[in-house]
Amino acid sequence: MAAKRKLGLPAQMGIGMVLGVIAGLAAPYINFDAQWFKPFGQLFINLVRMVVVPLVFTTLVAGAASVSDISRLGRVAVKTLLFFCICTMLGTAFGLLMGDLFHPGMGLTIPSENLASKDITPPTLGQVLMNIVPINPFDSMAKGNMLQIIFFAVLTGFSLSLCGERAIAVTTFFNGFAEVMIRMTTIVMLYAPVGVFALIAFTVASQGLGVLLPLVKLVGIMYLGCILLVLILYFPCLKYSGIGPKKFLKGFSEPLMTAFSTCSSAAALSSSLVSVEKMGASRSVSSFAIPLGNTINMDGTAIYMGVVTIFAAEIFGIPMPFDKQLSVVFMALLASVGTIGVPGSGMIMITMIFTQVGIPLEAVAIVAGVDRLLDMARTTVNVMGDAVAAIFVSKLENDIDPNRGAAMEE
Ligand code: ASP
């Protein structure tokens, strides 16, 4: 008798997603209250968020401690940040181009009376910079303030490497702790298929398909834009790094499905970190690029900002000449840095851009109906963009090794 083959986790998550769609569609017909799905999905989000802070902190300390040369640390940081900026700006420009070409808002007349949305004030550059240095690193960890945790972890790792032999026990401790957190992430992900099922079922049941119909073109253009950006920008970068698209999609499917179903980059952070390393990215690069990118690099949100700005401008008949579109590219860079990896935060940050180019903020309320669907796409691209950066910078540093995965499985 042939031995039964066990389904891998990504396949189980895929099945969870399909069953989630079916359950979500069926729920209203059998009078099943969709609220029942909610706690099962939330449990998944809580589990993955539980491991994030210790995982990021320990892997980053261990990664930075293994770099004995400060100029390499600086080089990695500069290359990663440059890559983030370029991709985010390209993402917005691409979103605008998609909007210009396909006119998502043309012919759409949605009454905007009784719609309201809140304006937000972006933080100043000074505030952003001051926010990076924690006054109390334990408080930053308790609050999950990723930028402050990254800052403190890099400094700790670097100090450890300067101490050398004298602090070898502490370095070994962090190396071991990082391994433990990686293992814990793998354990937590075993619950992912159930979590994905519940999240998708809840979304489909509570949003319904009716909300989609008037805005179907916008959703279609957004998804097309995301797919094209992946094909035009990400895949060539991966190819250059020696990782083919197939290998990447297979090796990175867990974080992608987590991002798609939770709409939270933060929820996908731990499995991203583990997956890119398994694909061969360097620990010292990925432990820096993935958590940092998770907080500041949002290419999917950038595409969204481009497409939705054109959509809103068309609905309200506001002209968008080239110079205005160029200002959107720069504003979106700031807005996506300010976007945090939780559901819907891009929709709040887009008010910065609307205010800048004179689009009534009521546009946000119009998009809100389909924002969850747009969020699924943009979060997936956000998470993918960080992984591509980690792999690409590892390649630039000549520190990519496809056999790392096998070593980690042992
Ligand atoms: N939900 C997105 C993320 O977690 C952020 C956004 O709303 O654009 O990456």
XYZ file of C-alpha atoms and ligand atoms in Angstrom:
419
model
C 0.000 0.000 0.000
C 1.374 3.355 -0.920
C 2.277 5.519 2.048
C 0.024 8.545 2.469
C 1.821 11.787 1.724
C 1.336 14.500 4.290
C 0.151 17.827 2.941
C 2.639 20.649 3.478
C 1.698 23.726 5.472
C 1.319 26.047 2.466
C -1.077 23.562 0.834
C -3.044 23.325 4.082
C -3.215 27.128 4.227
C -4.405 27.208 0.604
C -7.167 24.748 1.451
C -8.055 26.843 4.507
C -8.394 29.865 2.247
C -10.670 28.123 -0.281
C -12.817 26.595 2.468
C -12.955 30.028 4.097
C -14.398 31.581 0.929
C -16.984 28.788 0.676
C -17.933 29.018 4.354
C -18.127 32.811 4.174
C -20.418 32.694 1.148
C -22.602 29.975 2.667
C -22.924 31.530 6.145
C -25.760 33.985 5.388
C -27.802 31.277 3.619
C -27.684 28.907 6.572
C -28.156 31.719 9.087
C -24.736 31.169 10.591
C -23.465 34.150 12.558
C -20.103 35.168 11.026
C -18.979 36.485 14.411
C -18.218 32.873 15.329
C -15.312 32.878 12.884
C -13.734 35.926 14.455
C -12.018 34.531 17.597
C -10.374 31.715 15.614
C -8.826 34.258 13.270
C -7.856 36.592 16.080
C -6.159 33.713 17.873
C -3.881 33.221 14.873
C -3.009 36.923 14.794
C -2.271 36.906 18.524
C -0.062 33.838 18.224
C 2.072 35.264 15.454
C 2.335 38.620 17.153
C 3.373 36.897 20.376
C 6.609 35.680 18.808
C 7.447 38.859 16.914
C 9.261 40.962 19.519
C 11.539 38.250 20.966
C 12.169 36.829 17.486
C 13.135 40.161 15.960
C 15.194 41.206 18.942
C 17.192 38.011 19.297
C 17.802 37.390 15.590
C 18.849 41.003 15.110
C 21.219 40.957 18.092
C 22.687 37.648 16.905
C 22.918 38.968 13.319
C 24.592 42.243 14.287
C 26.939 40.472 16.732
C 28.182 38.257 13.922
C 29.261 41.307 11.888
C 32.631 42.252 13.224
C 33.134 45.042 10.751
C 31.121 48.232 11.364
C 31.516 49.411 7.780
C 29.628 46.284 6.637
C 26.781 47.090 9.016
C 26.589 50.613 7.602
C 26.804 49.341 4.038
C 23.943 46.900 4.574
C 21.823 49.644 6.147
C 22.444 52.112 3.308
C 21.788 49.551 0.561
C 18.622 48.322 2.246
C 17.233 51.816 2.799
C 18.019 52.848 -0.765
C 16.320 49.748 -2.108
C 13.250 50.481 0.035
C 13.020 54.091 -1.188
C 13.414 53.197 -4.846
C 10.819 50.406 -4.704
C 8.279 52.512 -2.819
C 8.595 55.397 -5.264
C 8.363 53.039 -8.215
C 5.304 51.451 -6.592
C 3.470 54.783 -6.333
C 4.510 55.867 -9.828
C 3.303 52.553 -11.110
C -0.025 52.888 -9.273
C -0.528 56.346 -10.764
C 0.312 55.028 -14.217
C -2.199 52.201 -13.833
C -4.812 54.758 -12.801
C -3.953 57.042 -15.743
C -4.183 54.141 -18.170
C -7.292 52.378 -16.915
C -9.328 55.193 -15.285
C -10.731 53.342 -12.262
C -13.136 56.154 -11.317
C -14.426 57.067 -14.775
C -18.201 56.867 -15.098
C -18.649 56.278 -11.411
C -21.081 58.514 -9.613
C -21.285 57.663 -5.989
C -23.196 60.165 -3.875
C -20.852 61.555 -1.295
C -23.379 63.229 1.052
C -23.340 62.063 4.626
C -19.904 60.608 4.194
C -17.161 61.702 6.484
C -13.633 60.762 7.292
C -10.981 61.940 9.712
C -7.995 63.974 8.681
C -4.641 63.033 10.147
C -1.512 65.041 10.679
C 1.676 63.299 9.614
C 4.524 63.351 12.155
C 7.362 65.767 11.424
C 10.783 64.430 10.381
C 12.180 65.517 13.753
C 9.525 63.530 15.578
C 10.233 60.463 13.433
C 13.967 60.649 14.166
C 13.519 61.244 17.889
C 11.152 58.305 17.976
C 13.830 55.890 16.824
C 15.866 56.128 20.027
C 14.130 54.449 22.950
C 14.347 56.086 26.356
C 13.462 52.741 27.862
C 14.109 49.736 25.605
C 11.927 47.475 27.752
C 9.037 49.844 27.304
C 9.606 49.730 23.506
C 9.497 45.933 23.644
C 6.350 45.936 25.748
C 4.696 48.276 23.265
C 6.119 46.493 20.205
C 7.681 49.697 18.832
C 9.644 48.089 16.021
C 11.921 50.990 15.041
C 13.091 51.426 18.642
C 13.574 47.688 19.065
C 15.651 47.568 15.864
C 17.807 50.466 17.041
C 18.472 48.927 20.441
C 19.078 45.435 19.009
C 21.605 46.632 16.411
C 23.467 48.575 19.087
C 23.432 45.592 21.463
C 24.695 43.231 18.755
C 27.391 45.628 17.684
C 28.556 46.185 21.277
C 28.671 42.414 21.743
C 30.876 42.044 18.719
C 33.201 44.765 20.055
C 33.457 42.941 23.405
C 34.534 39.769 21.581
C 35.688 36.946 23.890
C 34.683 38.773 27.075
C 31.005 38.628 26.147
C 31.051 35.297 24.350
C 28.560 33.776 26.829
C 26.020 36.514 26.041
C 26.544 36.143 22.284
C 26.046 32.388 22.554
C 22.913 33.010 24.609
C 21.430 35.259 21.918
C 22.351 32.820 19.158
C 20.583 30.045 21.064
C 17.606 32.244 21.945
C 17.220 33.186 18.267
C 17.124 29.496 17.327
C 14.466 28.875 19.973
C 12.308 31.721 18.646
C 12.677 30.450 15.066
C 11.519 27.023 16.230
C 8.607 28.577 18.134
C 7.538 30.441 14.991
C 7.397 27.143 13.115
C 5.223 25.672 15.873
C 2.873 28.661 15.932
C 2.444 28.466 12.162
C 0.926 25.001 12.541
C -2.275 26.773 13.543
C -2.162 28.917 10.381
C -4.579 26.842 8.237
C -7.360 27.249 10.822
C -6.533 30.921 11.308
C -6.555 31.601 7.578
C -9.862 29.758 7.181
C -11.504 31.810 9.929
C -10.152 35.162 8.736
C -11.202 34.633 5.147
C -14.610 33.243 6.126
C -15.246 36.258 8.357
C -14.174 38.717 5.656
C -16.293 37.122 2.943
C -19.333 36.713 5.223
C -19.231 40.223 6.617
C -18.315 42.074 3.395
C -20.467 40.091 0.990
C -20.086 40.407 -2.739
C -22.595 43.263 -3.086
C -20.154 45.818 -1.765
C -17.703 44.866 -4.466
C -19.810 45.427 -7.555
C -19.670 49.230 -7.990
C -15.958 49.282 -7.278
C -15.009 46.152 -9.125
C -12.858 48.054 -11.611
C -10.814 49.677 -8.854
C -10.181 46.328 -7.197
C -9.249 44.741 -10.544
C -6.775 47.521 -11.391
C -5.198 47.288 -7.950
C -4.675 43.540 -8.239
C -3.349 43.896 -11.785
C -0.936 46.609 -10.636
C 0.334 44.418 -7.811
C 0.872 41.440 -10.103
C 2.661 43.559 -12.713
C 4.972 45.126 -10.125
C 5.914 41.680 -8.892
C 6.638 40.538 -12.449
C 8.486 43.653 -13.579
C 10.425 44.553 -10.442
C 10.578 41.739 -7.900
C 11.142 38.715 -10.093
C 14.116 40.224 -11.966
C 15.703 41.225 -8.615
C 15.195 37.682 -7.327
C 16.528 36.163 -10.532
C 19.622 38.315 -10.243
C 20.018 36.943 -6.708
C 19.863 33.379 -7.995
C 16.340 32.604 -6.764
C 13.783 31.790 -9.447
C 10.152 32.945 -9.076
C 8.932 29.393 -8.509
C 11.397 28.718 -5.745
C 10.568 32.062 -4.152
C 6.797 31.592 -4.256
C 7.155 28.117 -2.801
C 9.620 29.077 -0.098
C 7.739 32.241 0.795
C 4.160 30.980 0.549
C 3.498 30.917 4.304
C 4.163 34.630 4.874
C 2.313 35.506 1.666
C -0.802 33.646 2.723
C -0.547 35.035 6.225
C -0.328 38.561 4.814
C -3.208 37.995 2.402
C -5.545 36.563 5.025
C -4.666 38.799 7.986
C -4.056 42.066 6.072
C -1.251 42.680 8.530
C 2.426 42.788 7.615
C 3.212 42.624 11.315
C 1.428 39.267 11.535
C 3.571 37.910 8.702
C 6.835 39.235 10.121
C 7.985 36.187 12.037
C 7.374 33.691 9.264
C 8.967 36.096 6.718
C 12.122 36.217 8.751
C 12.353 32.449 8.949
C 11.397 31.875 5.286
C 13.947 34.239 3.713
C 16.713 32.714 5.753
C 15.638 29.253 4.667
C 15.848 30.453 1.057
C 19.451 31.431 1.635
C 19.424 35.109 2.661
C 22.064 36.160 5.140
C 20.933 36.380 8.776
C 22.719 39.640 9.402
C 20.987 41.209 6.381
C 17.528 39.670 6.766
C 17.311 40.216 10.517
C 17.789 43.917 9.722
C 15.903 44.280 6.427
C 12.785 42.257 7.267
C 11.745 43.937 10.545
C 12.767 47.375 9.289
C 10.953 46.855 5.981
C 7.939 45.566 7.839
C 7.723 48.933 9.562
C 8.753 51.390 6.862
C 8.725 49.692 3.444
C 5.239 49.359 1.998
C 5.353 48.905 -1.775
C 1.826 47.513 -1.997
C 0.497 50.454 -0.021
C 2.411 52.717 -2.416
C 0.663 51.185 -5.445
C -2.646 51.558 -3.619
C -1.956 55.227 -2.942
C -1.278 55.841 -6.619
C -4.310 53.974 -7.945
C -6.745 55.285 -5.328
C -5.580 58.882 -5.740
C -6.392 58.761 -9.450
C -9.675 56.977 -8.679
C -10.735 59.632 -6.164
C -9.608 62.501 -8.381
C -11.714 61.112 -11.229
C -14.812 60.694 -9.077
C -14.639 64.290 -7.921
C -13.457 65.627 -11.284
C -10.163 66.951 -9.942
C -7.437 67.312 -12.591
C -4.191 65.503 -11.869
C -1.439 67.058 -14.005
C 2.101 65.658 -14.009
C 3.488 67.924 -11.277
C 0.659 66.956 -8.929
C 1.301 63.290 -9.625
C 4.996 63.806 -8.926
C 4.165 65.333 -5.550
C 2.021 62.254 -4.843
C 5.101 60.050 -5.376
C 7.026 61.933 -2.671
C 4.096 62.201 -0.289
C 3.403 58.491 -0.668
C 6.984 57.725 0.314
C 6.414 59.507 3.632
C 2.915 58.130 3.999
C 4.037 54.560 3.490
C 6.845 55.007 6.031
C 4.166 56.178 8.449
C 1.856 53.283 7.613
C 1.976 50.570 10.220
C 1.563 46.891 9.446
C -2.012 46.490 10.626
C -5.239 46.209 8.625
C -6.522 49.441 7.168
C -3.671 51.711 8.168
C -2.903 52.585 4.535
C -6.441 53.886 4.163
C -5.886 56.281 7.041
C -2.516 57.454 5.726
C -3.909 58.177 2.285
C -5.713 61.205 3.742
C -2.257 62.850 3.832
C -2.124 62.632 0.061
C -5.734 63.635 -0.491
C -5.167 66.739 1.601
C -2.016 67.550 -0.355
C -3.652 67.362 -3.780
C -7.021 68.790 -2.750
C -9.192 65.688 -2.942
C -12.186 65.740 -0.563
C -11.597 63.326 2.290
C -15.034 61.819 1.684
C -13.272 59.754 -0.989
C -11.882 57.617 1.812
C -15.362 56.619 2.860
C -16.151 55.553 -0.695
C -13.083 53.341 -0.882
C -13.718 51.977 2.613
C -16.332 49.517 1.370
C -13.769 47.555 -0.577
C -10.717 48.436 1.448
C -10.361 44.976 2.954
C -10.010 43.499 -0.529
C -7.485 46.144 -1.519
C -5.674 45.614 1.778
C -5.247 41.889 1.062
C -3.350 42.709 -2.130
C -1.272 45.551 -0.757
C -0.253 43.715 2.411
C 0.874 40.715 0.354
C 3.045 42.976 -1.806
C 4.321 44.855 1.267
C 5.564 41.626 2.785
C 6.977 40.370 -0.498
C 8.884 43.631 -1.020
C 10.749 43.217 2.264
C 11.749 39.666 1.390
C 12.990 40.742 -2.035
C 15.056 43.491 -0.374
C 16.592 41.018 2.113
C 17.501 38.578 -0.653
C 18.744 41.243 -3.062
C 20.943 42.968 -0.455
C 22.279 39.562 0.680
C 23.292 38.982 -2.928
C 24.924 42.419 -3.174
C 26.868 41.509 -0.030
C 27.831 38.160 -1.575
C 26.262 36.447 1.380
C 23.551 34.229 -0.085
C 23.602 30.497 0.437
C 20.791 28.212 -0.786
C 21.970 25.448 1.578
C 21.106 27.481 4.655
C 17.557 26.104 4.623
C 18.700 22.517 4.948
C 20.968 23.458 7.847
C 18.047 25.192 9.613
C 15.769 22.168 9.236
C 18.208 19.949 11.139
N -2.409 46.439 5.999
C -1.164 46.876 5.442
C -0.015 46.094 6.042
O -0.163 45.539 7.095
C -0.921 48.326 5.635
C -1.938 49.110 4.863
O -3.073 49.213 5.302
O -1.590 49.620 3.781
O 1.033 46.042 5.451
